[in-house]
GROMACS .gro file of C-alpha atoms in nm:
model
  490
    1MET     CA    1  -0.483   6.906  -7.654
    2LEU     CA    2  -0.498   6.603  -7.861
    3ASP     CA    3  -0.193   6.587  -8.143
    4VAL     CA    4  -0.282   6.417  -8.468
    5GLN     CA    5   0.060   6.429  -8.576
    6ASN     CA    6   0.250   6.279  -8.353
    7GLY     CA    7   0.075   5.962  -8.120
    8SER     CA    8   0.261   5.743  -7.895
    9ALA     CA    9   0.587   5.625  -7.992
   10SER     CA   10   0.444   5.265  -8.034
   11ASP     CA   11   0.130   5.363  -8.268
   12ALA     CA   12   0.370   5.666  -8.467
   13ALA     CA   13   0.445   5.420  -8.791
   14GLU     CA   14   0.354   5.638  -9.144
   15PRO     CA   15   0.097   5.424  -9.402
   16SER     CA   16   0.300   5.290  -9.627
   17ALA     CA   17   0.213   5.237 -10.061
   18PRO     CA   18  -0.171   5.101 -10.062
   19GLU     CA   19  -0.155   4.757 -10.067
   20THR     CA   20  -0.235   4.582 -10.370
   21ASP     CA   21  -0.438   4.193 -10.193
   22GLY     CA   22  -0.787   4.369 -10.242
   23GLY     CA   23  -0.865   4.140  -9.918
   24PRO     CA   24  -1.192   4.314  -9.686
   25THR     CA   25  -0.950   4.167  -9.368
   26ASP     CA   26  -0.669   4.319  -9.262
   27GLY     CA   27  -0.400   4.251  -9.000
   28SER     CA   28  -0.281   4.464  -8.746
   29SER     CA   29  -0.022   4.613  -8.938
   30PRO     CA   30  -0.054   4.524  -9.296
   31GLY     CA   31   0.201   4.733  -9.535
   32GLY     CA   32   0.279   4.919  -9.279
   33LEU     CA   33  -0.019   5.105  -9.163
   34ALA     CA   34  -0.003   5.191  -8.762
   35ALA     CA   35  -0.059   4.917  -8.555
   36ALA     CA   36  -0.462   4.952  -8.433
   37PRO     CA   37  -0.577   4.643  -8.197
   38VAL     CA   38  -0.928   4.600  -8.205
   39ARG     CA   39  -0.937   4.561  -7.831
   40PRO     CA   40  -1.028   4.926  -7.770
   41TYR     CA   41  -1.254   5.040  -8.014
   42ALA     CA   42  -1.423   4.712  -7.950
   43ILE     CA   43  -1.444   4.823  -7.635
   44LEU     CA   44  -1.581   5.136  -7.676
   45ALA     CA   45  -1.815   4.967  -7.953
   46ALA     CA   46  -1.975   4.839  -7.736
   47VAL     CA   47  -2.046   5.093  -7.452
   48PHE     CA   48  -2.202   5.247  -7.741
   49GLY     CA   49  -2.401   4.946  -7.894
   50ALA     CA   50  -2.557   4.900  -7.510
   51LEU     CA   51  -2.595   5.289  -7.511
   52TYR     CA   52  -2.801   5.323  -7.832
   53PHE     CA   53  -2.983   4.979  -7.735
   54LEU     CA   54  -3.118   5.128  -7.395
   55TYR     CA   55  -3.293   5.446  -7.580
   56SER     CA   56  -3.416   5.190  -7.828
   57TRP     CA   57  -3.537   4.958  -7.580
   58VAL     CA   58  -3.663   5.255  -7.324
   59GLN     CA   59  -3.856   5.428  -7.554
   60TYR     CA   60  -4.030   5.089  -7.739
   61GLU     CA   61  -4.183   4.953  -7.305
   62ARG     CA   62  -4.303   5.342  -7.346
   63PHE     CA   63  -4.458   5.345  -7.652
   64ARG     CA   64  -4.249   5.638  -7.803
   65THR     CA   65  -4.272   5.467  -8.135
   66PRO     CA   66  -4.248   5.770  -8.391
   67SER     CA   67  -4.422   5.609  -8.668
   68TRP     CA   68  -4.477   5.318  -8.803
   69ASP     CA   69  -4.082   5.179  -8.987
   70LEU     CA   70  -4.084   4.938  -8.720
   71GLY     CA   71  -4.401   4.747  -8.794
   72ILE     CA   72  -4.357   4.743  -9.105
   73PHE     CA   73  -4.017   4.603  -9.091
   74GLU     CA   74  -4.190   4.336  -8.761
   75GLN     CA   75  -4.384   4.198  -9.026
   76SER     CA   76  -4.144   4.150  -9.299
   77VAL     CA   77  -3.865   4.013  -9.130
   78ARG     CA   78  -4.124   3.779  -8.995
   79ALA     CA   79  -4.152   3.632  -9.296
   80TYR     CA   80  -3.865   3.564  -9.387
   81ALA     CA   81  -3.783   3.444  -9.094
   82GLY     CA   82  -4.125   3.172  -9.134
   83LEU     CA   83  -3.993   3.094  -9.501
   84ARG     CA   84  -4.276   3.280  -9.613
   85ALA     CA   85  -4.281   3.583  -9.880
   86PRO     CA   86  -4.256   3.932  -9.687
   87ILE     CA   87  -4.628   4.049  -9.738
   88VAL     CA   88  -4.664   4.380  -9.510
   89ASP     CA   89  -5.051   4.405  -9.402
   90ILE     CA   90  -4.980   4.740  -9.234
   91LYS     CA   91  -4.873   4.914  -9.582
   92GLY     CA   92  -5.254   4.727  -9.722
   93PRO     CA   93  -5.384   4.379  -9.683
   94GLY     CA   94  -5.150   4.117  -9.880
   95PHE     CA   95  -4.883   4.412  -9.944
   96LEU     CA   96  -4.530   4.295 -10.040
   97ILE     CA   97  -4.309   4.510  -9.962
   98LEU     CA   98  -4.053   4.446 -10.213
   99GLY     CA   99  -4.290   4.653 -10.420
  100ASP     CA  100  -4.222   4.962 -10.193
  101HIS     CA  101  -3.906   4.959 -10.083
  102PHE     CA  102  -3.647   4.707 -10.226
  103SER     CA  103  -3.467   4.633  -9.917
  104PRO     CA  104  -3.404   4.182  -9.926
  105VAL     CA  105  -3.098   4.275  -9.741
  106THR     CA  106  -3.335   4.248  -9.417
  107ALA     CA  107  -3.402   3.872  -9.496
  108LEU     CA  108  -3.027   3.814  -9.317
  109LEU     CA  109  -3.218   3.853  -8.967
  110ALA     CA  110  -3.425   3.624  -8.994
  111PRO     CA  111  -3.230   3.355  -8.773
  112LEU     CA  112  -3.195   3.623  -8.503
  113TYR     CA  113  -3.593   3.636  -8.552
  114TRP     CA  114  -3.543   3.253  -8.475
  115VAL     CA  115  -3.431   3.319  -8.146
  116TRP     CA  116  -3.579   3.644  -8.057
  117SER     CA  117  -3.860   3.731  -8.244
  118SER     CA  118  -3.945   4.039  -8.104
  119PRO     CA  119  -3.942   4.390  -8.229
  120LEU     CA  120  -3.631   4.430  -7.973
  121ALA     CA  121  -3.416   4.195  -8.194
  122LEU     CA  122  -3.418   4.478  -8.487
  123LEU     CA  123  -3.376   4.740  -8.250
  124PHE     CA  124  -3.069   4.555  -8.116
  125ALA     CA  125  -2.989   4.439  -8.400
  126GLN     CA  126  -2.959   4.812  -8.531
  127ALA     CA  127  -2.778   4.908  -8.188
  128ALA     CA  128  -2.511   4.655  -8.343
  129LEU     CA  129  -2.451   4.711  -8.630
  130PHE     CA  130  -2.365   5.095  -8.575
  131ALA     CA  131  -2.100   5.017  -8.283
  132ALA     CA  132  -1.940   4.772  -8.568
  133SER     CA  133  -1.911   5.035  -8.844
  134ALA     CA  134  -1.785   5.313  -8.490
  135VAL     CA  135  -1.507   5.008  -8.520
  136VAL     CA  136  -1.385   5.011  -8.802
  137VAL     CA  137  -1.375   5.467  -8.838
  138GLY     CA  138  -1.187   5.438  -8.525
  139ARG     CA  139  -0.911   5.141  -8.652
  140THR     CA  140  -0.881   5.365  -8.970
  141ALA     CA  141  -0.845   5.679  -8.797
  142GLN     CA  142  -0.611   5.553  -8.594
  143GLN     CA  143  -0.393   5.382  -8.923
  144VAL     CA  144  -0.390   5.646  -9.135
  145LEU     CA  145  -0.328   5.916  -8.908
  146GLY     CA  146  -0.042   5.689  -8.693
  147SER     CA  147  -0.173   5.800  -8.333
  148ARG     CA  148  -0.373   5.570  -8.098
  149ALA     CA  149  -0.518   5.856  -7.940
  150ALA     CA  150  -0.669   6.038  -8.276
  151GLY     CA  151  -0.859   5.722  -8.312
  152ILE     CA  152  -1.027   5.676  -7.996
  153ALA     CA  153  -1.131   6.059  -8.017
  154LEU     CA  154  -1.241   6.028  -8.328
  155THR     CA  155  -1.443   5.673  -8.231
  156VAL     CA  156  -1.618   5.858  -7.906
  157ALA     CA  157  -1.717   6.160  -8.197
  158TYR     CA  158  -1.833   5.942  -8.407
  159GLY     CA  159  -2.060   5.769  -8.207
  160LEU     CA  160  -2.171   6.031  -8.114
  161SER     CA  161  -2.265   6.236  -8.410
  162TRP     CA  162  -2.637   6.306  -8.489
  163GLY     CA  163  -2.678   6.123  -8.809
  164LEU     CA  164  -2.667   5.759  -8.557
  165GLN     CA  165  -2.849   5.951  -8.242
  166GLU     CA  166  -3.074   6.044  -8.483
  167ALA     CA  167  -3.147   5.769  -8.633
  168VAL     CA  168  -3.143   5.543  -8.351
  169LYS     CA  169  -3.444   5.833  -8.214
  170SER     CA  170  -3.681   5.704  -8.575
  171ASP     CA  171  -3.673   5.266  -8.500
  172PHE     CA  172  -3.537   5.025  -8.750
  173HIS     CA  173  -3.492   5.106  -9.111
  174GLU     CA  174  -3.244   4.905  -9.325
  175ILE     CA  175  -3.019   5.138  -9.402
  176ALA     CA  176  -2.838   4.973  -9.112
  177PHE     CA  177  -2.703   4.734  -9.255
  178ALA     CA  178  -2.548   5.037  -9.492
  179VAL     CA  179  -2.382   5.196  -9.268
  180PRO     CA  180  -2.117   4.925  -9.145
  181LEU     CA  181  -2.098   4.875  -9.575
  182LEU     CA  182  -2.019   5.240  -9.649
  183ALA     CA  183  -1.766   5.252  -9.363
  184LEU     CA  184  -1.591   4.938  -9.479
  185THR     CA  185  -1.560   5.090  -9.834
  186CYS     CA  186  -1.457   5.428  -9.742
  187ARG     CA  187  -1.182   5.246  -9.528
  188ALA     CA  188  -1.081   5.054  -9.850
  189LEU     CA  189  -1.099   5.378 -10.058
  190LEU     CA  190  -0.843   5.500  -9.800
  191LEU     CA  191  -0.570   5.211  -9.730
  192GLY     CA  192  -0.578   5.125 -10.107
  193ARG     CA  193  -0.791   4.830 -10.164
  194TRP     CA  194  -0.955   4.860 -10.468
  195THR     CA  195  -1.116   4.551 -10.540
  196ALA     CA  196  -1.169   4.549 -10.139
  197ALA     CA  197  -1.373   4.886 -10.231
  198VAL     CA  198  -1.575   4.753 -10.478
  199GLY     CA  199  -1.622   4.319 -10.274
  200TRP     CA  200  -1.753   4.586  -9.933
  201SER     CA  201  -1.942   4.861 -10.173
  202MET     CA  202  -2.161   4.568 -10.461
  203PRO     CA  203  -2.364   4.441 -10.153
  204LEU     CA  204  -2.552   4.792 -10.099
  205VAL     CA  205  -2.817   4.726 -10.412
  206LEU     CA  206  -2.959   4.554 -10.140
  207VAL     CA  207  -2.983   4.768  -9.826
  208LYS     CA  208  -3.205   4.995 -10.055
  209GLU     CA  209  -3.317   5.134 -10.445
  210ASP     CA  210  -3.122   5.403 -10.427
  211MET     CA  211  -2.780   5.255 -10.330
  212GLY     CA  212  -2.695   5.209 -10.608
  213LEU     CA  213  -2.642   5.527 -10.732
  214THR     CA  214  -2.417   5.542 -10.441
  215VAL     CA  215  -2.209   5.228 -10.536
  216ALA     CA  216  -2.192   5.359 -10.872
  217MET     CA  217  -1.982   5.679 -10.720
  218VAL     CA  218  -1.718   5.459 -10.548
  219GLY     CA  219  -1.747   5.398 -10.893
  220ALA     CA  220  -1.614   5.773 -10.985
  221VAL     CA  221  -1.416   5.772 -10.661
  222LEU     CA  222  -1.134   5.438 -10.851
  223VAL     CA  223  -1.125   5.666 -11.109
  224VAL     CA  224  -1.013   5.961 -10.949
  225LYS     CA  225  -0.787   5.732 -10.774
  226GLY     CA  226  -0.639   5.584 -11.137
  227GLN     CA  227  -0.810   5.271 -11.106
  228ARG     CA  228  -1.046   5.367 -11.425
  229ARG     CA  229  -1.125   5.051 -11.577
  230LEU     CA  230  -1.197   4.903 -11.229
  231GLY     CA  231  -1.404   5.217 -11.094
  232ALA     CA  232  -1.627   5.271 -11.451
  233ALA     CA  233  -1.694   4.869 -11.446
  234LEU     CA  234  -1.819   4.955 -11.065
  235ALA     CA  235  -2.019   5.238 -11.160
  236ALA     CA  236  -2.200   5.085 -11.439
  237PHE     CA  237  -2.285   4.842 -11.226
  238GLY     CA  238  -2.403   5.079 -10.963
  239THR     CA  239  -2.650   5.288 -11.215
  240ALA     CA  240  -2.755   4.934 -11.413
  241PHE     CA  241  -2.839   4.785 -11.083
  242PHE     CA  242  -2.992   5.120 -11.005
  243ALA     CA  243  -3.201   5.113 -11.324
  244LEU     CA  244  -3.312   4.714 -11.248
  245THR     CA  245  -3.499   4.782 -10.937
  246VAL     CA  246  -3.692   5.081 -10.989
  247LEU     CA  247  -3.758   5.037 -11.317
  248VAL     CA  248  -3.792   4.659 -11.299
  249LEU     CA  249  -3.779   4.522 -10.972
  250ILE     CA  250  -3.975   4.704 -10.774
  251PRO     CA  251  -4.278   4.767 -11.023
  252ALA     CA  252  -4.314   4.390 -11.090
  253ALA     CA  253  -4.340   4.334 -10.700
  254SER     CA  254  -4.609   4.663 -10.681
  255ARG     CA  255  -4.958   4.637 -10.709
  256VAL     CA  256  -4.953   4.986 -10.875
  257GLY     CA  257  -4.737   4.785 -11.172
  258GLN     CA  258  -4.470   5.112 -11.121
  259TYR     CA  259  -4.242   5.305 -10.873
  260ASP     CA  260  -4.429   5.501 -10.623
  261TYR     CA  261  -4.176   5.709 -10.472
  262TRP     CA  262  -4.099   5.871 -10.816
  263ALA     CA  263  -4.437   6.080 -10.720
  264LYS     CA  264  -4.184   6.273 -10.368
  265ILE     CA  265  -3.998   6.493 -10.671
  266GLU     CA  266  -4.264   6.529 -10.898
  267LYS     CA  267  -4.609   6.642 -10.689
  268SER     CA  268  -4.549   6.905 -10.427
  269GLY     CA  269  -4.628   6.910 -10.091
  270ASP     CA  270  -4.990   6.980 -10.209
  271GLY     CA  271  -5.060   6.724 -10.451
  272SER     CA  272  -5.009   6.950 -10.748
  273GLN     CA  273  -4.789   6.764 -11.095
  274VAL     CA  274  -4.433   6.984 -11.122
  275THR     CA  275  -4.176   6.919 -11.358
  276PHE     CA  276  -3.837   6.815 -11.320
  277LEU     CA  277  -3.647   7.134 -11.418
  278ASP     CA  278  -3.882   7.304 -11.150
  279SER     CA  279  -3.796   7.066 -10.835
  280LEU     CA  280  -3.377   7.127 -10.933
  281LEU     CA  281  -3.483   7.460 -10.884
  282GLY     CA  282  -3.591   7.463 -10.603
  283ALA     CA  283  -3.363   7.233 -10.446
  284PHE     CA  284  -3.195   7.493 -10.238
  285GLN     CA  285  -3.495   7.651 -10.172
  286HIS     CA  286  -3.590   7.517  -9.780
  287GLY     CA  287  -3.345   7.608  -9.474
  288GLU     CA  288  -3.412   7.306  -9.274
  289LYS     CA  289  -3.197   7.151  -9.644
  290TRP     CA  290  -2.950   7.440  -9.623
  291GLU     CA  291  -2.875   7.344  -9.178
  292MET     CA  292  -2.864   6.965  -9.218
  293LEU     CA  293  -2.540   7.046  -9.499
  294LEU     CA  294  -2.399   7.270  -9.257
  295PHE     CA  295  -2.387   7.037  -8.913
  296LEU     CA  296  -2.302   6.744  -9.241
  297VAL     CA  297  -1.960   6.901  -9.333
  298GLY     CA  298  -1.965   7.110  -9.026
  299VAL     CA  299  -1.878   6.797  -8.778
  300THR     CA  300  -1.572   6.771  -8.921
  301GLY     CA  301  -1.459   7.121  -8.921
  302PHE     CA  302  -1.568   7.124  -9.297
  303LEU     CA  303  -1.204   6.973  -9.375
  304CYS     CA  304  -1.398   6.640  -9.489
  305LEU     CA  305  -1.514   6.851  -9.814
  306ARG     CA  306  -1.107   6.836  -9.960
  307SER     CA  307  -1.148   6.448  -9.944
  308PRO     CA  308  -1.305   6.280 -10.278
  309LEU     CA  309  -1.523   6.019 -10.047
  310MET     CA  310  -1.735   6.317 -10.000
  311LEU     CA  311  -1.865   6.222 -10.404
  312LEU     CA  312  -2.082   5.924 -10.206
  313VAL     CA  313  -2.277   6.148 -10.054
  314LEU     CA  314  -2.396   6.319 -10.364
  315PRO     CA  315  -2.669   6.060 -10.427
  316THR     CA  316  -2.829   6.064 -10.156
  317LEU     CA  317  -2.821   6.484 -10.077
  318GLY     CA  318  -2.934   6.460 -10.443
  319TRP     CA  319  -3.284   6.274 -10.416
  320ARG     CA  320  -3.386   6.421 -10.065
  321PHE     CA  321  -3.283   6.787 -10.217
  322LEU     CA  322  -3.498   6.700 -10.547
  323SER     CA  323  -3.808   6.565 -10.268
  324HIS     CA  324  -4.069   6.766 -10.209
  325ASP     CA  325  -4.186   6.560  -9.851
  326PRO     CA  326  -4.009   6.757  -9.567
  327ASN     CA  327  -3.980   6.465  -9.411
  328HIS     CA  328  -3.619   6.397  -9.620
  329TRP     CA  329  -3.440   6.826  -9.563
  330GLY     CA  330  -3.339   6.786  -9.233
  331MET     CA  331  -3.158   6.666  -8.997
  332LEU     CA  332  -3.426   6.410  -8.885
  333TRP     CA  333  -3.459   6.086  -8.906
  334HIS     CA  334  -3.264   5.836  -9.019
  335TYR     CA  335  -3.135   5.935  -9.296
  336ASN     CA  336  -2.864   6.125  -9.252
  337ALA     CA  337  -2.712   5.775  -9.103
  338ILE     CA  338  -2.552   5.630  -9.356
  339LEU     CA  339  -2.388   5.933  -9.396
  340MET     CA  340  -2.136   5.959  -9.082
  341PRO     CA  341  -1.901   5.733  -9.211
  342VAL     CA  342  -1.846   5.891  -9.512
  343VAL     CA  343  -1.803   6.240  -9.368
  344PHE     CA  344  -1.561   6.100  -9.086
  345LEU     CA  345  -1.420   5.884  -9.257
  346ALA     CA  346  -1.367   6.202  -9.596
  347LEU     CA  347  -1.164   6.409  -9.289
  348VAL     CA  348  -0.994   6.145  -9.178
  349ASP     CA  349  -0.854   6.121  -9.551
  350ALA     CA  350  -0.796   6.520  -9.552
  351VAL     CA  351  -0.641   6.521  -9.186
  352ARG     CA  352  -0.371   6.286  -9.397
  353ALA     CA  353  -0.332   6.471  -9.757
  354VAL     CA  354  -0.318   6.834  -9.507
  355ARG     CA  355   0.022   6.713  -9.388
  356THR     CA  356   0.227   6.779  -9.655
  357SER     CA  357   0.088   7.103  -9.761
  358PRO     CA  358   0.284   7.404  -9.843
  359ARG     CA  359   0.054   7.586  -9.649
  360PRO     CA  360   0.102   7.622  -9.317
  361TRP     CA  361  -0.189   7.746  -9.163
  362LEU     CA  362  -0.354   7.443  -9.323
  363VAL     CA  363  -0.091   7.169  -9.161
  364ALA     CA  364  -0.187   7.369  -8.831
  365TYR     CA  365  -0.602   7.326  -8.918
  366GLY     CA  366  -0.495   6.921  -8.992
  367LYS     CA  367  -0.359   6.883  -8.638
  368ALA     CA  368  -0.588   7.048  -8.463
  369ALA     CA  369  -0.884   6.896  -8.674
  370VAL     CA  370  -0.993   6.623  -8.510
  371PRO     CA  371  -0.929   6.741  -8.081
  372VAL     CA  372  -1.181   7.027  -8.178
  373VAL     CA  373  -1.427   6.790  -8.446
  374THR     CA  374  -1.397   6.538  -8.104
  375ALA     CA  375  -1.533   6.885  -7.868
  376ILE     CA  376  -1.815   6.948  -8.084
  377ALA     CA  377  -1.900   6.628  -8.089
  378LEU     CA  378  -1.987   6.596  -7.693
  379VAL     CA  379  -2.140   6.943  -7.736
  380HIS     CA  380  -2.352   6.905  -8.012
  381ALA     CA  381  -2.495   6.538  -7.803
  382LEU     CA  382  -2.598   6.717  -7.494
  383ASP     CA  383  -2.919   6.807  -7.688
  384MET     CA  384  -2.902   6.456  -7.885
  385PRO     CA  385  -3.140   6.152  -7.801
  386LEU     CA  386  -2.909   6.021  -7.590
  387ARG     CA  387  -2.878   6.244  -7.373
  388GLU     CA  388  -3.214   6.152  -7.199
  389LEU     CA  389  -3.052   5.868  -7.039
  390THR     CA  390  -2.958   6.096  -6.773
  391ARG     CA  391  -3.319   6.175  -6.637
  392PRO     CA  392  -3.474   5.948  -6.376
  393GLU     CA  393  -3.795   5.989  -6.590
  394THR     CA  394  -3.633   5.837  -6.873
  395TYR     CA  395  -3.687   5.531  -6.705
  396ARG     CA  396  -4.034   5.605  -6.535
  397THR     CA  397  -4.315   5.413  -6.620
  398ASP     CA  398  -4.647   5.711  -6.640
  399ALA     CA  399  -4.995   5.581  -6.657
  400ARG     CA  400  -5.021   5.668  -7.028
  401THR     CA  401  -4.802   5.321  -7.046
  402LEU     CA  402  -5.001   5.129  -6.814
  403ASP     CA  403  -5.288   5.256  -6.997
  404ALA     CA  404  -5.138   5.162  -7.376
  405ARG     CA  405  -5.050   4.781  -7.258
  406ARG     CA  406  -5.410   4.745  -7.139
  407ALA     CA  407  -5.475   4.813  -7.454
  408VAL     CA  408  -5.270   4.569  -7.603
  409ALA     CA  409  -5.359   4.358  -7.364
  410ALA     CA  410  -5.705   4.324  -7.426
  411VAL     CA  411  -5.641   4.219  -7.853
  412PRO     CA  412  -5.658   3.842  -7.856
  413ALA     CA  413  -5.371   3.707  -7.966
  414GLY     CA  414  -5.411   3.553  -8.360
  415ALA     CA  415  -5.700   3.806  -8.402
  416SER     CA  416  -5.671   4.053  -8.663
  417VAL     CA  417  -5.617   4.428  -8.620
  418GLU     CA  418  -5.634   4.727  -8.734
  419THR     CA  419  -5.482   5.018  -8.553
  420ASN     CA  420  -5.225   5.335  -8.565
  421VAL     CA  421  -4.879   5.422  -8.538
  422THR     CA  422  -4.878   5.386  -8.147
  423LEU     CA  423  -4.952   5.024  -8.042
  424MET     CA  424  -4.864   4.913  -8.432
  425ALA     CA  425  -4.542   4.717  -8.289
  426HIS     CA  426  -4.662   4.608  -8.029
  427LEU     CA  427  -4.946   4.447  -8.205
  428THR     CA  428  -4.729   4.236  -8.515
  429GLY     CA  429  -4.598   3.980  -8.342
  430ASP     CA  430  -4.883   3.767  -8.261
  431HIS     CA  431  -5.186   3.949  -8.459
  432THR     CA  432  -5.264   4.032  -8.812
  433VAL     CA  433  -5.182   4.418  -8.792
  434TYR     CA  434  -5.364   4.692  -9.050
  435TRP     CA  435  -5.276   5.057  -9.095
  436VAL     CA  436  -5.607   5.250  -8.955
  437GLY     CA  437  -5.790   5.343  -9.305
  438GLY     CA  438  -5.569   5.113  -9.485
  439ALA     CA  439  -5.764   4.742  -9.445
  440GLN     CA  440  -5.965   4.881  -9.712
  441GLY     CA  441  -6.191   4.524  -9.854
  442VAL     CA  442  -6.159   4.378  -9.489
  443ASN     CA  443  -6.316   4.386  -9.170
  444PRO     CA  444  -6.081   4.359  -8.874
  445ASP     CA  445  -6.151   4.193  -8.598
  446TYR     CA  446  -6.072   4.455  -8.322
  447LEU     CA  447  -5.989   4.822  -8.426
  448ALA     CA  448  -5.723   4.972  -8.141
  449PHE     CA  449  -5.701   5.328  -8.146
  450ASP     CA  450  -5.446   5.580  -7.972
  451THR     CA  451  -5.685   5.897  -7.956
  452SER     CA  452  -5.439   6.192  -7.928
  453SER     CA  453  -5.155   6.030  -8.118
  454GLY     CA  454  -4.957   5.792  -8.381
  455TRP     CA  455  -4.975   5.937  -8.699
  456SER     CA  456  -5.355   6.017  -8.712
  457GLN     CA  457  -5.625   6.283  -8.673
  458PRO     CA  458  -5.722   6.289  -8.327
  459VAL     CA  459  -5.991   6.022  -8.258
  460THR     CA  460  -6.295   6.258  -8.080
  461ASP     CA  461  -6.561   5.907  -8.168
  462PRO     CA  462  -6.421   5.594  -8.160
  463VAL     CA  463  -6.759   5.400  -8.299
  464GLY     CA  464  -6.892   5.668  -8.530
  465LEU     CA  465  -6.520   5.604  -8.716
  466ALA     CA  466  -6.515   5.283  -8.695
  467SER     CA  467  -6.857   5.261  -8.880
  468GLN     CA  468  -6.677   5.531  -9.160
  469LEU     CA  469  -6.369   5.242  -9.210
  470HIS     CA  470  -6.557   4.984  -9.181
  471PRO     CA  471  -6.980   5.111  -9.316
  472GLU     CA  472  -7.013   4.701  -9.357
  473ALA     CA  473  -6.918   4.619  -9.060
  474ARG     CA  474  -7.039   4.695  -8.655
  475TYR     CA  475  -6.799   4.758  -8.396
  476ALA     CA  476  -6.860   4.850  -8.011
  477VAL     CA  477  -6.603   4.952  -7.748
  478THR     CA  478  -6.469   4.670  -7.532
  479GLU     CA  479  -6.172   4.891  -7.349
  480GLN     CA  480  -6.115   5.205  -7.212
  481ALA     CA  481  -5.780   5.279  -7.111
  482GLY     CA  482  -5.724   5.679  -7.068
  483GLN     CA  483  -5.631   5.774  -7.417
  484PHE     CA  484  -5.630   5.458  -7.579
  485VAL     CA  485  -6.003   5.252  -7.673
  486VAL     CA  486  -5.988   4.943  -7.844
  487LEU     CA  487  -6.302   4.837  -8.033
  488LYS     CA  488  -6.449   4.460  -8.157
  489ARG     CA  489  -6.646   4.315  -8.398
  490GLN     CA  490  -6.964   4.286  -8.337
   0.00000   0.00000   0.00000
């Protein structure tokens, strides 16, 4: 069993008093902390990054894209790369994506697109960002706990964590940038580098509009740590930026002049209006939420609950629990990825803290926590997305994939096309792409349907659907490939 109390002789140094230099970079053994060479963690991160990208690549090549988000981000980043406003026609003709979610951080991917102009570039970037966060988590664990064994074990547990794996399965999202930033923020808090914690957390407000509240919680942790003035200033900044984005910036960019996602809290699943009090009272009514909470803290053996870092999960859990959209509640999709670095580094904080507990059972539990958490991660990984990489059928090109490729090839480059999810991200590179039913006022050159799936009702009459969507135009079938149909405007 791994002993997080006593590493090897060369790794056993205890962390000293917090540093005060505040810089976001550090040496291999700063201020008396245990030495933690980068190489072993970089190797593990490279392995995880390769696995994440391999999974994403196979999913993309097999037309298994689970939602329209990859197409949306592909259109926006492609626009940034062309030095244009991030117009996303998938959300509607001429739709400015900053009026939907405030994620200007994705513009940082534009240089990557100058080299590799493909949706796969986004999936690669996300894999690399997730992998980079594993280096931060692992090295921090070794430096704080004084054990290389503990650092390596937690890197493995973190890299296999369900939040990251489900995010990889969900294709690209802007939260990929938040994961390493939160890891670096939590690291700085654990090492007592207060100004570094501020420096790493502030860019989170450019990742997504709700991240301002998470930044405010970083300020709250600083207050708990005794940095009252700095913490209060950061909390004020985060809260103010959140208000600025949802009340001013997003409405200014939106066609409807408001932040649309308030409706997730103000309206029930059937569209009826509900009060905030009703949403608050119903926040814990659904089993999916409790299951997610159980797994969130359970992957750390519940020890993460002893760390003030857990304050950082409250804003994300808060809006998700208030939301009436079931997609926000459970363990699926990408919403839990940003919580993973927080809970794992909260575990590191707690293991360090319980070493001096007067309760012998708690000290013993702290010693066993890292190997137990690693075992939990390994067992849980047997039922997680990356497990599919061990199955030969994952890599086979089936008839459906060949049919989908034929459908994509049937739409000439440069044409406008209205489609559903399955083909969307494969068309955005050299076409003007609209979401099926979302091209009001436009008659696209082509319609391309996955008649069996793709976030829409099964299509039994493609020509009839074309007439319903665009009554002023006439479309005829030009390609039929299995469940895929392509129609051209006559």
